[in-house]
mmCIF file of C-alpha atoms and ligand atoms in Angstrom:
data_model
loop_
_atom_site.group_PDB
_atom_site.id
_atom_site.type_symbol
_atom_site.label_atom_id
_atom_site.label_comp_id
_atom_site.label_asym_id
_atom_site.label_seq_id
_atom_site.Cartn_x
_atom_site.Cartn_y
_atom_site.Cartn_z
ATOM 1 C CA UNK A 1 27.067 -82.795 -67.420
ATOM 2 C CA UNK A 2 28.511 -83.241 -70.915
ATOM 3 C CA UNK A 3 25.981 -85.995 -71.937
ATOM 4 C CA UNK A 4 22.984 -83.727 -71.170
ATOM 5 C CA UNK A 5 24.429 -80.603 -72.906
ATOM 6 C CA UNK A 6 24.975 -82.703 -75.929
ATOM 7 C CA UNK A 7 21.347 -83.829 -76.105
ATOM 8 C CA UNK A 8 20.403 -80.333 -75.838
ATOM 9 C CA UNK A 9 19.420 -80.483 -79.788
ATOM 10 C CA UNK A 10 16.620 -82.760 -81.164
ATOM 11 C CA UNK A 11 17.445 -85.211 -83.543
ATOM 12 C CA UNK A 12 14.305 -86.459 -85.520
ATOM 13 C CA UNK A 13 13.783 -89.822 -87.152
ATOM 14 C CA UNK A 14 13.444 -88.043 -91.095
ATOM 15 C CA UNK A 15 16.100 -85.842 -90.558
ATOM 16 C CA UNK A 16 18.640 -88.828 -89.711
ATOM 17 C CA UNK A 17 17.235 -90.665 -92.461
ATOM 18 C CA UNK A 18 17.999 -87.319 -95.071
ATOM 19 C CA UNK A 19 21.677 -87.102 -93.331
ATOM 20 C CA UNK A 20 22.330 -90.921 -93.664
ATOM 21 C CA UNK A 21 21.317 -91.119 -97.379
ATOM 22 C CA UNK A 22 23.067 -87.524 -98.102
ATOM 23 C CA UNK A 23 26.146 -89.437 -96.589
ATOM 24 C CA UNK A 24 25.792 -92.302 -98.799
ATOM 25 C CA UNK A 25 25.314 -90.608 -101.985
ATOM 26 C CA UNK A 26 27.811 -88.224 -101.517
ATOM 27 C CA UNK A 27 30.318 -89.884 -100.133
ATOM 28 C CA UNK A 28 29.397 -94.511 -99.695
ATOM 29 C CA UNK A 29 29.628 -94.015 -96.172
ATOM 30 C CA UNK A 30 26.884 -96.448 -94.977
ATOM 31 C CA UNK A 31 25.427 -95.307 -91.536
ATOM 32 C CA UNK A 32 22.915 -97.024 -89.903
ATOM 33 C CA UNK A 33 20.964 -96.634 -85.809
ATOM 34 C CA UNK A 34 24.226 -97.835 -84.724
ATOM 35 C CA UNK A 35 26.299 -95.308 -86.069
ATOM 36 C CA UNK A 36 23.292 -92.674 -84.752
ATOM 37 C CA UNK A 37 25.216 -90.899 -81.968
ATOM 38 C CA UNK A 38 27.951 -90.800 -83.415
ATOM 39 C CA UNK A 39 26.339 -88.417 -86.440
ATOM 40 C CA UNK A 40 24.769 -86.555 -83.276
ATOM 41 C CA UNK A 41 27.901 -85.813 -81.717
ATOM 42 C CA UNK A 42 29.466 -84.938 -84.788
ATOM 43 C CA UNK A 43 26.730 -82.881 -86.183
ATOM 44 C CA UNK A 44 26.108 -80.710 -82.919
ATOM 45 C CA UNK A 45 29.789 -79.286 -83.242
ATOM 46 C CA UNK A 46 28.579 -77.745 -87.043
ATOM 47 C CA UNK A 47 25.369 -76.301 -85.178
ATOM 48 C CA UNK A 48 27.012 -74.831 -82.601
ATOM 49 C CA UNK A 49 29.684 -73.716 -84.803
ATOM 50 C CA UNK A 50 27.040 -72.067 -87.217
ATOM 51 C CA UNK A 51 24.920 -70.531 -84.243
ATOM 52 C CA UNK A 52 22.128 -72.838 -85.256
ATOM 53 C CA UNK A 53 19.059 -73.540 -83.303
ATOM 54 C CA UNK A 54 18.444 -76.837 -84.144
ATOM 55 C CA UNK A 55 18.856 -80.263 -86.588
ATOM 56 C CA UNK A 56 16.249 -78.668 -88.232
ATOM 57 C CA UNK A 57 17.855 -75.679 -89.051
ATOM 58 C CA UNK A 58 20.607 -77.791 -90.185
ATOM 59 C CA UNK A 59 18.665 -79.975 -92.019
ATOM 60 C CA UNK A 60 17.007 -77.501 -94.047
ATOM 61 C CA UNK A 61 20.330 -75.795 -94.727
ATOM 62 C CA UNK A 62 21.889 -79.488 -96.210
ATOM 63 C CA UNK A 63 18.294 -79.517 -98.326
ATOM 64 C CA UNK A 64 18.765 -76.122 -99.742
ATOM 65 C CA UNK A 65 22.527 -75.953 -100.178
ATOM 66 C CA UNK A 66 23.815 -79.204 -100.511
ATOM 67 C CA UNK A 67 26.521 -78.440 -102.671
ATOM 68 C CA UNK A 68 27.878 -75.383 -100.415
ATOM 69 C CA UNK A 69 27.819 -77.790 -97.382
ATOM 70 C CA UNK A 70 28.857 -80.911 -98.871
ATOM 71 C CA UNK A 71 32.440 -80.489 -98.086
ATOM 72 C CA UNK A 72 32.358 -79.069 -94.656
ATOM 73 C CA UNK A 73 29.704 -81.843 -93.881
ATOM 74 C CA UNK A 74 31.707 -84.488 -95.407
ATOM 75 C CA UNK A 75 34.694 -83.375 -93.227
ATOM 76 C CA UNK A 76 32.516 -83.744 -89.790
ATOM 77 C CA UNK A 77 31.138 -86.968 -90.698
ATOM 78 C CA UNK A 78 34.040 -89.056 -92.016
ATOM 79 C CA UNK A 79 35.986 -91.133 -89.107
ATOM 80 C CA UNK A 80 40.056 -90.100 -89.915
ATOM 81 C CA UNK A 81 41.114 -92.596 -87.428
ATOM 82 C CA UNK A 82 44.933 -93.639 -88.249
ATOM 83 C CA UNK A 83 48.434 -93.502 -87.255
ATOM 84 C CA UNK A 84 52.423 -94.156 -88.229
ATOM 85 C CA UNK A 85 53.039 -97.343 -89.449
ATOM 86 C CA UNK A 86 49.658 -98.580 -88.589
ATOM 87 C CA UNK A 87 49.382 -102.442 -89.302
ATOM 88 C CA UNK A 88 53.092 -102.657 -89.369
ATOM 89 C CA UNK A 89 53.107 -105.802 -91.063
ATOM 90 C CA UNK A 90 52.372 -103.984 -94.265
ATOM 91 C CA UNK A 91 55.711 -101.606 -94.453
ATOM 92 C CA UNK A 92 57.715 -105.269 -93.642
ATOM 93 C CA UNK A 93 56.187 -106.481 -96.810
ATOM 94 C CA UNK A 94 57.192 -103.150 -98.935
ATOM 95 C CA UNK A 95 60.593 -102.846 -97.075
ATOM 96 C CA UNK A 96 61.533 -106.537 -97.593
ATOM 97 C CA UNK A 97 59.649 -108.146 -100.601
ATOM 98 C CA UNK A 98 58.059 -105.507 -102.417
ATOM 99 C CA UNK A 99 61.124 -102.792 -102.720
ATOM 100 C CA UNK A 100 63.379 -105.542 -104.178
ATOM 101 C CA UNK A 101 60.714 -106.993 -106.001
ATOM 102 C CA UNK A 102 60.162 -103.678 -107.819
ATOM 103 C CA UNK A 103 63.771 -103.115 -108.064
ATOM 104 C CA UNK A 104 64.041 -105.770 -110.358
ATOM 105 C CA UNK A 105 60.594 -105.287 -112.258
ATOM 106 C CA UNK A 106 61.035 -101.622 -112.980
ATOM 107 C CA UNK A 107 64.613 -101.369 -113.950
ATOM 108 C CA UNK A 108 64.052 -100.121 -117.192
ATOM 109 C CA UNK A 109 61.741 -97.507 -116.543
ATOM 110 C CA UNK A 110 62.451 -96.769 -113.193
ATOM 111 C CA UNK A 111 59.464 -95.784 -112.199
ATOM 112 C CA UNK A 112 57.714 -96.533 -108.773
ATOM 113 C CA UNK A 113 54.233 -95.297 -108.489
ATOM 114 C CA UNK A 114 52.158 -95.676 -104.892
ATOM 115 C CA UNK A 115 48.765 -94.614 -104.396
ATOM 116 C CA UNK A 116 47.355 -94.088 -100.381
ATOM 117 C CA UNK A 117 43.551 -93.697 -101.557
ATOM 118 C CA UNK A 118 42.268 -92.731 -97.806
ATOM 119 C CA UNK A 119 45.336 -90.898 -96.676
ATOM 120 C CA UNK A 120 43.387 -89.318 -93.917
ATOM 121 C CA UNK A 121 45.763 -86.893 -91.824
ATOM 122 C CA UNK A 122 48.995 -88.077 -93.698
ATOM 123 C CA UNK A 123 50.569 -90.748 -91.328
ATOM 124 C CA UNK A 124 50.007 -93.770 -93.615
ATOM 125 C CA UNK A 125 51.400 -91.828 -96.747
ATOM 126 C CA UNK A 126 54.315 -91.025 -94.613
ATOM 127 C CA UNK A 127 54.787 -94.407 -93.182
ATOM 128 C CA UNK A 128 54.728 -95.213 -96.877
ATOM 129 C CA UNK A 129 57.713 -92.503 -97.630
ATOM 130 C CA UNK A 130 59.901 -93.504 -94.713
ATOM 131 C CA UNK A 131 59.815 -97.104 -95.926
ATOM 132 C CA UNK A 132 60.954 -96.074 -99.207
ATOM 133 C CA UNK A 133 64.120 -93.991 -97.923
ATOM 134 C CA UNK A 134 64.781 -97.379 -96.339
ATOM 135 C CA UNK A 135 64.375 -99.582 -98.718
ATOM 136 C CA UNK A 136 65.202 -97.384 -102.193
ATOM 137 C CA UNK A 137 68.398 -95.560 -100.520
ATOM 138 C CA UNK A 138 70.542 -96.062 -103.874
ATOM 139 C CA UNK A 139 67.366 -95.089 -105.761
ATOM 140 C CA UNK A 140 65.824 -92.279 -104.710
ATOM 141 C CA UNK A 141 67.631 -89.822 -106.619
ATOM 142 C CA UNK A 142 67.999 -91.359 -109.956
ATOM 143 C CA UNK A 143 64.607 -93.519 -110.506
ATOM 144 C CA UNK A 144 61.379 -91.753 -110.509
ATOM 145 C CA UNK A 145 59.392 -92.479 -107.651
ATOM 146 C CA UNK A 146 56.052 -90.507 -106.164
ATOM 147 C CA UNK A 147 53.411 -91.141 -103.700
ATOM 148 C CA UNK A 148 49.953 -89.799 -104.080
ATOM 149 C CA UNK A 149 47.551 -89.584 -100.867
ATOM 150 C CA UNK A 150 44.062 -89.021 -101.483
ATOM 151 C CA UNK A 151 41.316 -88.378 -99.183
ATOM 152 C CA UNK A 152 37.934 -87.064 -99.512
ATOM 153 C CA UNK A 153 37.886 -84.813 -96.020
ATOM 154 C CA UNK A 154 40.121 -81.626 -96.882
ATOM 155 C CA UNK A 155 40.758 -80.542 -93.132
ATOM 156 C CA UNK A 156 42.749 -84.095 -93.128
ATOM 157 C CA UNK A 157 44.597 -83.203 -96.287
ATOM 158 C CA UNK A 158 45.440 -79.735 -94.924
ATOM 159 C CA UNK A 159 46.974 -81.797 -92.011
ATOM 160 C CA UNK A 160 48.917 -84.429 -93.998
ATOM 161 C CA UNK A 161 50.374 -81.312 -96.272
ATOM 162 C CA UNK A 162 51.774 -79.482 -93.318
ATOM 163 C CA UNK A 163 52.902 -82.471 -92.068
ATOM 164 C CA UNK A 164 53.273 -81.219 -88.829
ATOM 165 C CA UNK A 165 51.749 -83.897 -85.370
ATOM 166 C CA UNK A 166 51.712 -83.911 -81.969
ATOM 167 C CA UNK A 167 55.010 -85.562 -81.007
ATOM 168 C CA UNK A 168 53.168 -88.274 -78.804
ATOM 169 C CA UNK A 169 51.637 -89.523 -82.453
ATOM 170 C CA UNK A 170 55.640 -90.839 -83.370
ATOM 171 C CA UNK A 171 56.299 -92.495 -79.256
ATOM 172 C CA UNK A 172 56.002 -95.771 -80.937
ATOM 173 C CA UNK A 173 58.354 -95.909 -84.067
ATOM 174 C CA UNK A 174 61.641 -96.629 -84.231
ATOM 175 C CA UNK A 175 64.073 -93.903 -82.334
ATOM 176 C CA UNK A 176 66.122 -94.026 -85.802
ATOM 177 C CA UNK A 177 62.973 -93.104 -87.633
ATOM 178 C CA UNK A 178 62.224 -90.048 -85.570
ATOM 179 C CA UNK A 179 65.689 -88.896 -85.458
ATOM 180 C CA UNK A 180 66.178 -89.361 -89.069
ATOM 181 C CA UNK A 181 62.732 -88.105 -90.120
ATOM 182 C CA UNK A 182 61.520 -85.524 -88.063
ATOM 183 C CA UNK A 183 62.619 -82.634 -86.706
ATOM 184 C CA UNK A 184 61.330 -81.551 -82.901
ATOM 185 C CA UNK A 185 59.539 -78.256 -82.392
ATOM 186 C CA UNK A 186 61.153 -75.216 -80.196
ATOM 187 C CA UNK A 187 59.547 -72.952 -78.161
ATOM 188 C CA UNK A 188 55.666 -72.629 -78.199
ATOM 189 C CA UNK A 189 56.030 -75.940 -80.773
ATOM 190 C CA UNK A 190 57.979 -78.006 -78.569
ATOM 191 C CA UNK A 191 54.971 -80.423 -77.908
ATOM 192 C CA UNK A 192 55.361 -80.967 -81.751
ATOM 193 C CA UNK A 193 57.555 -82.527 -84.584
ATOM 194 C CA UNK A 194 57.430 -81.629 -88.421
ATOM 195 C CA UNK A 195 58.441 -84.299 -91.167
ATOM 196 C CA UNK A 196 61.148 -83.451 -93.088
ATOM 197 C CA UNK A 197 61.175 -82.196 -96.722
ATOM 198 C CA UNK A 198 63.207 -85.506 -98.198
ATOM 199 C CA UNK A 199 59.992 -87.067 -97.263
ATOM 200 C CA UNK A 200 57.301 -84.585 -98.273
ATOM 201 C CA UNK A 201 58.944 -84.427 -101.237
ATOM 202 C CA UNK A 202 58.042 -87.500 -102.502
ATOM 203 C CA UNK A 203 54.231 -86.922 -101.831
ATOM 204 C CA UNK A 204 51.409 -85.081 -103.458
ATOM 205 C CA UNK A 205 48.216 -84.880 -101.676
ATOM 206 C CA UNK A 206 45.045 -84.611 -103.491
ATOM 207 C CA UNK A 207 41.326 -84.489 -102.807
ATOM 208 C CA UNK A 208 39.767 -87.269 -104.338
ATOM 209 C CA UNK A 209 36.296 -88.991 -103.504
ATOM 210 C CA UNK A 210 36.985 -92.967 -104.123
ATOM 211 C CA UNK A 211 33.150 -92.554 -105.472
ATOM 212 C CA UNK A 212 34.017 -90.042 -108.262
ATOM 213 C CA UNK A 213 36.280 -90.340 -111.416
ATOM 214 C CA UNK A 214 39.993 -90.406 -110.905
ATOM 215 C CA UNK A 215 41.647 -88.258 -112.790
ATOM 216 C CA UNK A 216 45.057 -89.990 -112.844
ATOM 217 C CA UNK A 217 45.720 -92.592 -115.449
ATOM 218 C CA UNK A 218 48.271 -95.013 -113.319
ATOM 219 C CA UNK A 219 49.099 -97.843 -113.539
ATOM 220 C CA UNK A 220 50.376 -97.502 -109.655
ATOM 221 C CA UNK A 221 52.839 -100.368 -108.283
ATOM 222 C CA UNK A 222 51.016 -100.077 -105.037
ATOM 223 C CA UNK A 223 47.652 -99.192 -103.899
ATOM 224 C CA UNK A 224 47.002 -98.715 -99.785
ATOM 225 C CA UNK A 225 43.224 -99.254 -99.634
ATOM 226 C CA UNK A 226 43.320 -99.531 -95.648
ATOM 227 C CA UNK A 227 40.263 -99.094 -93.114
ATOM 228 C CA UNK A 228 38.178 -96.963 -95.809
ATOM 229 C CA UNK A 229 36.079 -100.028 -97.613
ATOM 230 C CA UNK A 230 34.469 -101.123 -94.247
ATOM 231 C CA UNK A 231 32.224 -97.946 -94.352
ATOM 232 C CA UNK A 232 31.131 -98.717 -97.800
ATOM 233 C CA UNK A 233 28.392 -101.617 -99.011
ATOM 234 C CA UNK A 234 28.943 -104.282 -101.179
ATOM 235 C CA UNK A 235 28.083 -103.049 -104.182
ATOM 236 C CA UNK A 236 30.475 -99.714 -103.865
ATOM 237 C CA UNK A 237 33.239 -102.061 -102.557
ATOM 238 C CA UNK A 238 32.689 -104.440 -105.771
ATOM 239 C CA UNK A 239 32.781 -101.285 -108.165
ATOM 240 C CA UNK A 240 36.046 -99.786 -106.243
ATOM 241 C CA UNK A 241 37.737 -103.479 -106.136
ATOM 242 C CA UNK A 242 36.853 -103.813 -110.386
ATOM 243 C CA UNK A 243 38.318 -99.823 -110.370
ATOM 244 C CA UNK A 244 41.932 -100.843 -108.285
ATOM 245 C CA UNK A 245 42.244 -103.717 -110.615
ATOM 246 C CA UNK A 246 42.158 -101.755 -113.523
ATOM 247 C CA UNK A 247 44.117 -98.865 -113.037
ATOM 248 C CA UNK A 248 47.136 -101.532 -110.864
ATOM 249 C CA UNK A 249 49.930 -101.974 -113.053
ATOM 250 C CA UNK A 250 50.501 -106.325 -113.820
ATOM 251 C CA UNK A 251 52.231 -107.503 -110.652
ATOM 252 C CA UNK A 252 51.026 -104.490 -108.865
ATOM 253 C CA UNK A 253 49.608 -104.915 -105.221
ATOM 254 C CA UNK A 254 46.427 -103.755 -103.612
ATOM 255 C CA UNK A 255 46.046 -103.354 -99.650
ATOM 256 C CA UNK A 256 43.278 -103.578 -97.362
ATOM 257 C CA UNK A 257 42.984 -102.832 -93.770
ATOM 258 C CA UNK A 258 42.830 -105.765 -91.170
ATOM 259 C CA UNK A 259 39.234 -106.450 -91.183
ATOM 260 C CA UNK A 260 38.130 -105.620 -94.956
ATOM 261 C CA UNK A 261 38.313 -108.868 -97.100
ATOM 262 C CA UNK A 262 37.948 -109.012 -101.651
ATOM 263 C CA UNK A 263 34.777 -110.936 -101.072
ATOM 264 C CA UNK A 264 34.063 -112.751 -104.531
ATOM 265 C CA UNK A 265 37.137 -110.353 -106.277
ATOM 266 C CA UNK A 266 39.874 -112.525 -104.417
ATOM 267 C CA UNK A 267 39.934 -114.724 -107.398
ATOM 268 C CA UNK A 268 41.806 -112.194 -109.555
ATOM 269 C CA UNK A 269 44.013 -111.431 -107.270
ATOM 270 C CA UNK A 270 46.800 -113.733 -105.650
ATOM 271 C CA UNK A 271 47.165 -113.522 -101.766
ATOM 272 C CA UNK A 272 50.335 -112.627 -101.252
ATOM 273 C CA UNK A 273 50.661 -111.680 -97.845
ATOM 274 C CA UNK A 274 48.011 -110.855 -94.757
ATOM 275 C CA UNK A 275 45.722 -108.849 -96.577
ATOM 276 C CA UNK A 276 48.326 -107.832 -99.367
ATOM 277 C CA UNK A 277 46.922 -108.728 -102.851
ATOM 278 C CA UNK A 278 48.759 -109.163 -106.047
ATOM 279 C CA UNK A 279 47.246 -108.736 -109.729
ATOM 280 C CA UNK A 280 48.734 -111.439 -111.539
ATOM 281 C CA UNK A 281 51.382 -110.481 -114.381
ATOM 282 C CA UNK A 282 48.566 -111.972 -116.800
ATOM 283 C CA UNK A 283 45.859 -110.608 -115.509
ATOM 284 C CA UNK A 284 42.753 -111.826 -116.848
ATOM 285 C CA UNK A 285 39.470 -109.440 -117.904
ATOM 286 C CA UNK A 286 37.178 -108.633 -115.339
ATOM 287 C CA UNK A 287 34.549 -108.262 -117.212
HETATM 288 C C1 SAM B 301 40.013 -94.652 -90.973
HETATM 289 S S1 SAM B 301 40.326 -93.751 -92.065
HETATM 290 C C2 SAM B 301 41.920 -94.855 -92.931
HETATM 291 C C3 SAM B 301 43.409 -94.001 -93.099
HETATM 292 C C4 SAM B 301 44.444 -94.657 -93.202
HETATM 293 N N1 SAM B 301 44.064 -95.486 -94.363
HETATM 294 C C5 SAM B 301 44.822 -96.082 -92.242
HETATM 295 O O1 SAM B 301 44.352 -96.958 -92.693
HETATM 296 O O2 SAM B 301 45.084 -95.886 -91.427
HETATM 297 C C6 SAM B 301 39.528 -93.506 -93.280
HETATM 298 C C7 SAM B 301 39.455 -92.317 -94.312
HETATM 299 O O3 SAM B 301 38.720 -92.519 -95.496
HETATM 300 C C8 SAM B 301 38.153 -91.795 -96.162
HETATM 301 N N2 SAM B 301 37.221 -91.476 -96.691
HETATM 302 C C9 SAM B 301 36.026 -91.743 -96.289
HETATM 303 N N3 SAM B 301 35.210 -91.954 -97.557
HETATM 304 C C10 SAM B 301 35.888 -91.764 -98.559
HETATM 305 C C11 SAM B 301 35.072 -91.638 -99.968
HETATM 306 N N4 SAM B 301 34.540 -91.523 -100.414
HETATM 307 N N5 SAM B 301 36.694 -90.993 -100.656
HETATM 308 C C12 SAM B 301 37.717 -91.376 -99.997
HETATM 309 N N6 SAM B 301 38.208 -91.294 -98.473
HETATM 310 C C13 SAM B 301 37.184 -91.834 -98.267
HETATM 311 C C14 SAM B 301 38.113 -90.772 -94.695
HETATM 312 O O4 SAM B 301 38.177 -89.190 -94.611
HETATM 313 C C15 SAM B 301 38.787 -90.930 -93.561
HETATM 314 O O5 SAM B 301 40.221 -90.087 -93.604
#
């Protein structure tokens, strides 16, 4: 039944091509024919919400009002899959290797900056914040420690800021973390948990398109860029690697997702863990 209803709108080749181009120019995300069904499903939702009669009507709206429609459209098209402590080995590395290293390396300015650069609904930056609370207990009040969480999608950022999750989202994390870092909802919110304010205090959520100017100066000690560059083409990936390299502190870490790699940019970094790359202390200019 659902399938028949879903295909009640017609998406022509011309409209699909326009949508792919629009997504590429706006967010750098490469869509091809294999994503047609996904695009169809996600945009059908917008068409229904807007009470439009066809893809053509939506196509015309996008053409006429690209600026006005962009945010809504990009929010619908992005893939926001994430989880707490996804790729757990990265958080182990952070706790056991990187935080002890940073305590020594940054002992003079007592400052640590971490950037979760495609933060989605916040599970990644909150997992970073939990790891900081675990590994830097004696430093949190006297050091200047901050995590910046950015994403292009304004809906996921609002969820991240709120810090409220279905309790099933934290089923897999250690019991101790559940007790220390989350409060349980009551009454109508019984199925929810909320991250505690000591975690939220460490985080700032901001909307940022990775393709645009980055307003922050850095330098960052660690950048998480996980499970986002897979949506970009080689050219965009390489431009981003250069910019990440520039904004990282000497000795800083760039962390990618499990199926991602630096390609030819690997030579500028040291591979210090599974998809964990360190900018050398004595770093070479890339260009
Ligand atoms: C699959 S999620 C990854 C979330 C998290 N990093 C993780 O690994 O669990 C990819 C995120 O990248 C964001 N994204 C896609 N294109 C982007 C762009 N051009 N600038 C910033 N964020 C983007 C999406 O909105 C989405 O939330």
